[in-house]
Amino acid sequence: MIEIAEEQMFNNIVIMVPTHKDNSSFQIYYWDESDREKCKPTKSYPKFFNCRFGNITAFDIHEENVTSMPCVLKVKAIAWPPFVIFPRHLQKTLQNKPVDKILLNGIEIELMNVISKYLRIKVEYYVSYKEDWGTSYFNGSSTNTMNDLMTKKVDIAIGSFSVSNPRVALFRMSQSYAEEHMLICVPNRISIGLSVNILPATRKARIFFSLLLIFELFYVAFFVSLVASFLSSPKKAQDIKTLFDIFSRGMGIYSSPDNLRYFDRKERLWFEKQILKNWVDCHNVTRCLEDVYANHEKAICMDENYKTTYYITVKSGRINFTLSETEINIESDWNDYEEDSSDARRN
């Protein structure tokens, strides 16, 4: 160990060894390069030393216990259910201060809690309700949360981040990112497939059917069963099934401006040209989804990573229908970045 320190040209070293009873209590060992003397077989040497060519280089041990807080991991969490869930009524209390982890929930929060508990690392969560994932550029510049990672204001960022070409330097992956899809969703009001109650819901209809049952039980029973069977059978036909249906209606397609890079090539396919023709920039996914709910002439195109049950389904049970097609595939191989950007990567 001392030889390695000398090779690395470390003149002063402090080793903090945690005690077996308390991981927050450390024993301090101080390294002093000038502490050299002749090796003697009768001398009681410290625990850490090196005897080379008759000279001893040793640690000057100070057996004092120092209690210190464990390392603190700063985590930027973007509220994006089900990955990061934070009570909306506490949104106004966010002022760039750590948030009590008891108030947080979600898939990535639970994963962080498990890892921090296993490694015994204290985690500070900084929550953002803004959709400020940020963007990284090949020239090294970045914005929002990506800039927080680059400037080391935070150590980790969570909240359903998707990997793009410029962002790959900030992501550590066990294998190359193989494939991503762009999904297109349309509002539910132009879709068919909603079931109805088996029996009539209004009082007048019930009275009417009751009179018919009394007047002619057998005939009416047959008629009611026929009507109930017809009404309760949901129609599986979907008004919009393909991209062509969207194009023929002239529907605007919301999507993030960052996604334009997937269509930036000289020879575009026919449907890619049509998407760009109907393109509408979306700077806030939540607002765009709400507009799709309310507007029959809008659809939305988003990364598969950003599609969640929470945002596709809102209160009152409105559901967006997502096309089964995944013609817009994003295939990238970033193995070339593995060696050059190892120092710049952060989780």
Short mmCIF file of C-alpha atoms in Angstrom, two decimals:
data_model
loop_
_atom_site.label_atom_id
_atom_site.label_comp_id
_atom_site.label_asym_id
_atom_site.label_seq_id
_atom_site.Cartn_x
_atom_site.Cartn_y
_atom_site.Cartn_z
CA MET A 1 0.00 0.00 0.00
CA ILE A 2 2.82 2.41 0.85
CA GLU A 3 4.60 1.56 -2.39
CA ILE A 4 1.45 2.36 -4.33
CA ALA A 5 1.17 5.68 -2.49
CA GLU A 6 4.77 6.52 -3.39
CA GLU A 7 4.21 5.60 -7.03
CA GLN A 8 1.18 7.90 -7.12
CA MET A 9 3.30 10.65 -5.49
CA PHE A 10 1.03 11.00 -2.45
CA ASN A 11 2.96 12.84 0.26
CA ASN A 12 0.29 12.93 2.94
CA ILE A 13 -2.33 10.27 3.50
CA VAL A 14 -5.04 9.88 6.10
CA ILE A 15 -6.72 6.50 6.41
CA MET A 16 -10.08 6.36 8.17
CA VAL A 17 -10.89 2.82 9.29
CA PRO A 18 -14.45 2.30 10.59
CA THR A 19 -14.83 0.35 13.81
CA HIS A 20 -16.68 -2.94 13.73
CA LYS A 21 -19.29 -1.74 16.23
CA ASP A 22 -20.21 1.59 14.64
CA ASN A 23 -19.69 2.44 10.98
CA SER A 24 -19.88 6.15 11.75
CA SER A 25 -16.91 5.89 14.16
CA PHE A 26 -13.46 5.92 12.55
CA GLN A 27 -9.88 5.30 13.62
CA ILE A 28 -7.47 7.79 12.08
CA TYR A 29 -4.09 6.71 10.69
CA TYR A 30 -1.78 9.47 9.47
CA TRP A 31 0.95 9.00 6.91
CA ASP A 32 4.13 11.06 7.17
CA GLU A 33 6.72 10.55 4.45
CA SER A 34 9.51 12.09 6.54
CA ASP A 35 9.12 9.44 9.24
CA ARG A 36 12.03 7.22 8.22
CA GLU A 37 14.46 5.33 10.39
CA LYS A 38 16.61 2.21 10.36
CA CYS A 39 14.90 -1.13 10.76
CA LYS A 40 15.59 -2.74 14.13
CA PRO A 41 14.40 -6.21 15.03
CA THR A 42 13.67 -5.24 18.64
CA LYS A 43 11.61 -2.11 17.88
CA SER A 44 7.83 -2.20 18.14
CA TYR A 45 6.63 -0.88 14.83
CA PRO A 46 3.17 0.46 13.97
CA LYS A 47 0.56 -1.69 12.27
CA PHE A 48 1.18 -0.13 8.87
CA PHE A 49 4.79 0.03 7.76
CA ASN A 50 7.18 -0.93 5.02
CA CYS A 51 10.79 -1.99 5.52
CA ARG A 52 12.86 -1.61 2.37
CA PHE A 53 16.66 -1.67 2.03
CA GLY A 54 17.03 -1.37 5.79
CA ASN A 55 14.85 1.74 6.05
CA ILE A 56 11.37 1.78 7.54
CA THR A 57 8.58 3.91 6.20
CA ALA A 58 5.63 3.80 8.53
CA PHE A 59 2.34 5.32 9.52
CA ASP A 60 2.37 7.40 12.65
CA ILE A 61 -0.70 5.96 14.34
CA HIS A 62 -3.10 8.15 16.25
CA GLU A 63 -5.56 5.78 17.85
CA GLU A 64 -8.28 8.34 18.37
CA ASN A 65 -11.86 7.67 17.45
CA VAL A 66 -13.60 10.24 15.33
CA THR A 67 -17.36 10.13 14.90
CA SER A 68 -18.46 11.35 11.52
CA MET A 69 -21.65 11.30 9.52
CA PRO A 70 -21.63 8.87 6.61
CA CYS A 71 -21.34 10.15 3.07
CA VAL A 72 -24.33 12.09 1.79
CA LEU A 73 -25.67 11.30 -1.67
CA LYS A 74 -27.54 14.19 -3.30
CA VAL A 75 -30.35 12.95 -5.52
CA LYS A 76 -32.41 15.14 -7.87
CA ALA A 77 -35.86 13.56 -8.20
CA ILE A 78 -38.29 14.75 -10.86
CA ALA A 79 -41.89 14.01 -9.89
CA TRP A 80 -43.00 11.63 -12.63
CA PRO A 81 -45.26 8.79 -11.41
CA PRO A 82 -44.95 5.90 -11.02
CA PHE A 83 -41.16 6.39 -10.88
CA VAL A 84 -41.17 9.35 -8.48
CA ILE A 85 -44.37 10.18 -6.57
CA PHE A 86 -44.64 13.33 -4.45
CA PRO A 87 -47.85 14.82 -2.95
CA ARG A 88 -49.04 17.59 -5.24
CA HIS A 89 -50.37 19.72 -2.37
CA LEU A 90 -46.78 20.05 -1.09
CA GLN A 91 -45.54 21.42 -4.41
CA LYS A 92 -45.37 25.01 -3.09
CA THR A 93 -43.06 23.95 -0.25
CA LEU A 94 -40.24 23.03 -2.65
CA GLN A 95 -37.47 25.64 -2.33
CA ASN A 96 -34.30 23.79 -3.35
CA LYS A 97 -34.17 22.18 0.08
CA PRO A 98 -33.89 18.48 0.93
CA VAL A 99 -37.24 16.72 1.20
CA ASP A 100 -38.04 14.15 3.86
CA LYS A 101 -37.90 10.78 2.13
CA ILE A 102 -41.02 9.70 4.04
CA LEU A 103 -43.01 12.03 1.76
CA LEU A 104 -41.65 10.36 -1.36
CA ASN A 105 -42.73 7.19 -3.06
CA GLY A 106 -42.36 5.47 -6.40
CA ILE A 107 -40.35 2.77 -8.14
CA GLU A 108 -37.04 4.64 -8.37
CA ILE A 109 -37.40 6.10 -4.86
CA GLU A 110 -37.87 2.63 -3.38
CA LEU A 111 -34.88 1.37 -5.36
CA MET A 112 -32.73 4.24 -4.06
CA ASN A 113 -33.85 3.53 -0.49
CA VAL A 114 -32.91 -0.13 -0.79
CA ILE A 115 -29.46 0.67 -2.20
CA SER A 116 -28.73 3.41 0.35
CA LYS A 117 -29.81 1.16 3.21
CA TYR A 118 -27.59 -1.67 1.98
CA LEU A 119 -24.59 0.64 1.50
CA ARG A 120 -25.45 2.65 4.61
CA ILE A 121 -25.35 5.93 2.74
CA LYS A 122 -27.44 8.93 3.69
CA VAL A 123 -29.55 10.24 0.80
CA GLU A 124 -30.84 13.79 0.38
CA TYR A 125 -33.69 14.17 -2.10
CA TYR A 126 -34.23 17.41 -3.98
CA VAL A 127 -37.63 17.19 -5.67
CA SER A 128 -38.71 19.11 -8.75
CA TYR A 129 -42.28 19.26 -10.02
CA LYS A 130 -41.11 20.91 -13.22
CA GLU A 131 -40.42 18.71 -16.21
CA ASP A 132 -36.81 19.87 -16.23
CA TRP A 133 -34.97 16.73 -17.27
CA GLY A 134 -32.76 18.96 -19.34
CA THR A 135 -30.76 18.42 -22.49
CA SER A 136 -27.13 17.56 -23.14
CA TYR A 137 -25.32 18.63 -26.29
CA PHE A 138 -22.29 17.20 -28.05
CA ASN A 139 -20.35 20.42 -27.45
CA GLY A 140 -20.43 19.69 -23.71
CA SER A 141 -23.12 22.17 -22.71
CA SER A 142 -26.28 21.14 -20.90
CA THR A 143 -29.43 22.53 -19.30
CA ASN A 144 -31.57 22.03 -16.18
CA THR A 145 -31.02 18.67 -14.42
CA MET A 146 -28.40 17.57 -16.93
CA ASN A 147 -26.46 20.70 -16.04
CA ASP A 148 -26.83 19.90 -12.32
CA LEU A 149 -25.13 16.58 -13.01
CA MET A 150 -22.37 18.13 -15.10
CA THR A 151 -21.63 20.82 -12.49
CA LYS A 152 -21.85 18.23 -9.68
CA LYS A 153 -24.62 20.04 -7.83
CA VAL A 154 -26.24 16.62 -7.49
CA ASP A 155 -24.80 13.13 -7.66
CA ILE A 156 -27.73 11.24 -9.16
CA ALA A 157 -30.86 12.21 -11.07
CA ILE A 158 -33.97 10.02 -11.13
CA GLY A 159 -37.43 10.33 -12.64
CA SER A 160 -37.79 8.21 -15.79
CA PHE A 161 -34.78 9.53 -17.66
CA SER A 162 -34.36 8.27 -21.21
CA VAL A 163 -30.97 7.95 -22.85
CA SER A 164 -30.20 10.01 -25.94
CA ASN A 165 -27.01 10.26 -27.97
CA PRO A 166 -25.62 13.36 -26.19
CA ARG A 167 -26.73 12.09 -22.76
CA VAL A 168 -24.88 8.80 -23.00
CA ALA A 169 -21.77 10.32 -21.39
CA LEU A 170 -23.80 10.80 -18.21
CA PHE A 171 -25.26 7.29 -18.10
CA ARG A 172 -23.54 4.08 -17.05
CA MET A 173 -24.93 1.04 -18.83
CA SER A 174 -23.97 -2.61 -18.58
CA GLN A 175 -24.61 -3.02 -22.30
CA SER A 176 -25.19 -0.79 -25.28
CA TYR A 177 -28.58 0.84 -25.47
CA ALA A 178 -30.30 -1.33 -28.04
CA GLU A 179 -33.63 0.16 -29.00
CA GLU A 180 -36.26 2.75 -28.09
CA HIS A 181 -39.68 3.38 -29.56
CA MET A 182 -41.76 6.45 -30.22
CA LEU A 183 -45.37 5.82 -29.24
CA ILE A 184 -48.34 7.75 -30.62
CA CYS A 185 -51.51 8.13 -28.52
CA VAL A 186 -54.90 9.55 -29.51
CA PRO A 187 -57.78 10.84 -27.34
CA ASN A 188 -60.31 8.31 -26.10
CA ARG A 189 -63.37 10.27 -27.28
CA ILE A 190 -62.75 9.24 -30.85
CA SER A 191 -62.27 5.60 -29.89
CA ILE A 192 -64.98 2.96 -29.74
CA GLY A 193 -64.88 0.19 -27.18
CA LEU A 194 -66.73 1.39 -24.09
CA SER A 195 -69.08 -1.10 -22.45
CA VAL A 196 -72.48 -0.10 -21.01
CA ASN A 197 -74.57 -1.30 -18.08
CA ILE A 198 -76.45 -4.54 -18.65
CA LEU A 199 -79.72 -3.16 -17.26
CA PRO A 200 -81.31 0.26 -17.93
CA ALA A 201 -80.15 2.96 -15.52
CA THR A 202 -83.08 5.43 -15.60
CA ARG A 203 -86.26 5.03 -13.54
CA LYS A 204 -88.59 5.58 -16.50
CA ALA A 205 -86.92 2.82 -18.47
CA ARG A 206 -87.18 0.42 -15.54
CA ILE A 207 -90.89 1.18 -15.04
CA PHE A 208 -91.52 0.68 -18.73
CA PHE A 209 -89.79 -2.68 -18.78
CA SER A 210 -91.58 -3.72 -15.58
CA LEU A 211 -94.99 -3.03 -17.18
CA LEU A 212 -93.99 -5.00 -20.21
CA LEU A 213 -92.89 -7.89 -18.03
CA ILE A 214 -96.22 -7.92 -16.24
CA PHE A 215 -98.21 -7.65 -19.48
CA GLU A 216 -96.39 -10.26 -21.42
CA LEU A 217 -93.65 -11.92 -19.39
CA PHE A 218 -92.29 -14.46 -21.78
CA TYR A 219 -92.10 -12.23 -24.86
CA VAL A 220 -90.60 -9.31 -22.99
CA ALA A 221 -88.04 -11.52 -21.22
CA PHE A 222 -86.78 -12.63 -24.60
CA PHE A 223 -86.69 -9.04 -25.86
CA VAL A 224 -84.85 -7.72 -22.76
CA SER A 225 -82.25 -10.45 -22.95
CA LEU A 226 -81.68 -9.60 -26.61
CA VAL A 227 -81.33 -5.86 -25.92
CA ALA A 228 -79.11 -6.42 -22.88
CA SER A 229 -76.88 -8.74 -24.86
CA PHE A 230 -76.54 -6.16 -27.63
CA LEU A 231 -75.86 -3.20 -25.32
CA SER A 232 -73.43 -5.01 -23.04
CA SER A 233 -71.23 -6.29 -25.86
CA PRO A 234 -68.34 -3.84 -26.21
CA LYS A 235 -67.34 -3.04 -29.74
CA LYS A 236 -63.71 -3.78 -30.29
CA ALA A 237 -63.38 -1.62 -33.38
CA GLN A 238 -61.08 1.36 -32.93
CA ASP A 239 -61.81 4.55 -34.81
CA ILE A 240 -58.09 5.28 -35.21
CA LYS A 241 -55.93 2.24 -35.74
CA THR A 242 -52.96 3.39 -37.79
CA LEU A 243 -50.83 6.42 -38.51
CA PHE A 244 -52.69 6.77 -41.81
CA ASP A 245 -55.92 7.42 -39.88
CA ILE A 246 -54.18 10.27 -38.04
CA PHE A 247 -52.82 11.72 -41.28
CA SER A 248 -56.19 11.48 -43.07
CA ARG A 249 -57.84 13.46 -40.25
CA GLY A 250 -55.09 16.07 -40.34
CA MET A 251 -54.51 15.71 -36.60
CA GLY A 252 -51.68 17.70 -35.04
CA ILE A 253 -49.01 15.54 -33.39
CA TYR A 254 -47.48 16.82 -30.16
CA SER A 255 -43.86 15.86 -29.51
CA SER A 256 -40.77 17.21 -27.80
CA PRO A 257 -38.47 19.34 -30.00
CA ASP A 258 -35.61 17.03 -28.94
CA ASN A 259 -37.28 14.20 -30.87
CA LEU A 260 -36.72 15.99 -34.17
CA ARG A 261 -33.24 14.45 -34.23
CA TYR A 262 -34.82 11.07 -35.07
CA PHE A 263 -36.09 12.50 -38.36
CA ASP A 264 -32.94 14.43 -39.25
CA ARG A 265 -31.81 12.57 -42.33
CA LYS A 266 -31.83 13.21 -46.05
CA GLU A 267 -34.02 10.32 -47.16
CA ARG A 268 -37.11 10.27 -44.96
CA LEU A 269 -39.85 7.67 -45.21
CA TRP A 270 -43.32 8.73 -46.29
CA PHE A 271 -44.85 8.54 -42.82
CA GLU A 272 -41.90 10.48 -41.34
CA LYS A 273 -42.60 13.35 -43.74
CA GLN A 274 -46.27 13.28 -42.73
CA ILE A 275 -45.38 13.38 -39.02
CA LEU A 276 -43.14 16.41 -39.57
CA LYS A 277 -45.93 18.05 -41.58
CA ASN A 278 -48.34 17.70 -38.62
CA TRP A 279 -45.67 18.34 -35.96
CA VAL A 280 -46.52 20.54 -32.94
CA ASP A 281 -43.75 21.33 -30.42
CA CYS A 282 -44.52 20.09 -26.90
CA HIS A 283 -42.54 21.67 -24.06
CA ASN A 284 -44.64 20.21 -21.23
CA VAL A 285 -45.77 16.60 -21.52
CA THR A 286 -48.49 16.90 -18.89
CA ARG A 287 -50.13 19.90 -20.53
CA CYS A 288 -49.91 18.29 -23.95
CA LEU A 289 -51.64 15.16 -22.64
CA GLU A 290 -54.39 17.28 -21.12
CA ASP A 291 -54.86 19.05 -24.44
CA VAL A 292 -55.08 15.70 -26.21
CA TYR A 293 -57.85 14.70 -23.78
CA ALA A 294 -59.83 17.86 -24.55
CA ASN A 295 -59.05 18.20 -28.26
CA HIS A 296 -60.33 15.67 -30.78
CA GLU A 297 -57.85 16.80 -33.40
CA LYS A 298 -54.59 16.25 -31.50
CA ALA A 299 -52.39 13.21 -30.87
CA ILE A 300 -49.14 12.89 -28.95
CA CYS A 301 -45.86 11.17 -29.81
CA MET A 302 -43.56 10.37 -26.88
CA ASP A 303 -40.68 8.12 -25.89
CA GLU A 304 -41.77 4.74 -24.59
CA ASN A 305 -39.87 5.49 -21.38
CA TYR A 306 -42.15 8.45 -20.66
CA LYS A 307 -45.40 6.56 -21.04
CA THR A 308 -46.89 5.73 -17.63
CA THR A 309 -50.28 4.57 -16.47
CA TYR A 310 -50.64 7.64 -14.27
CA TYR A 311 -50.33 10.13 -17.10
CA ILE A 312 -52.20 8.10 -19.68
CA THR A 313 -55.11 7.69 -17.23
CA VAL A 314 -56.37 10.79 -15.43
CA LYS A 315 -59.22 11.43 -13.02
CA SER A 316 -62.71 10.74 -14.42
CA GLY A 317 -61.31 7.66 -16.11
CA ARG A 318 -60.34 9.18 -19.44
CA ILE A 319 -57.89 6.93 -21.19
CA ASN A 320 -55.66 7.61 -24.14
CA PHE A 321 -55.46 4.92 -26.78
CA THR A 322 -51.89 4.13 -27.81
CA LEU A 323 -51.36 2.76 -31.30
CA SER A 324 -49.88 -0.72 -31.40
CA GLU A 325 -47.52 0.29 -34.20
CA THR A 326 -43.88 0.97 -33.33
CA GLU A 327 -42.64 1.94 -36.77
CA ILE A 328 -40.57 4.78 -35.35
CA ASN A 329 -37.68 2.84 -33.87
CA ILE A 330 -34.55 4.44 -32.46
CA GLU A 331 -31.57 2.15 -32.81
CA SER A 332 -28.22 3.33 -31.49
CA ASP A 333 -24.94 1.70 -30.50
CA TRP A 334 -22.83 3.71 -28.07
CA ASN A 335 -20.00 1.30 -27.37
CA ASP A 336 -17.53 3.89 -28.70
CA TYR A 337 -18.35 6.14 -25.76
CA GLU A 338 -17.37 3.57 -23.16
CA GLU A 339 -13.65 4.38 -23.08
CA ASP A 340 -13.69 8.12 -23.77
CA SER A 341 -16.37 9.24 -21.34
CA SER A 342 -15.80 7.08 -18.26
CA ASP A 343 -14.76 10.05 -16.13
CA ALA A 344 -17.79 12.12 -17.11
CA ARG A 345 -20.40 9.49 -16.42
CA ARG A 346 -22.77 9.83 -13.54
CA ASN A 347 -25.81 7.77 -12.61
#
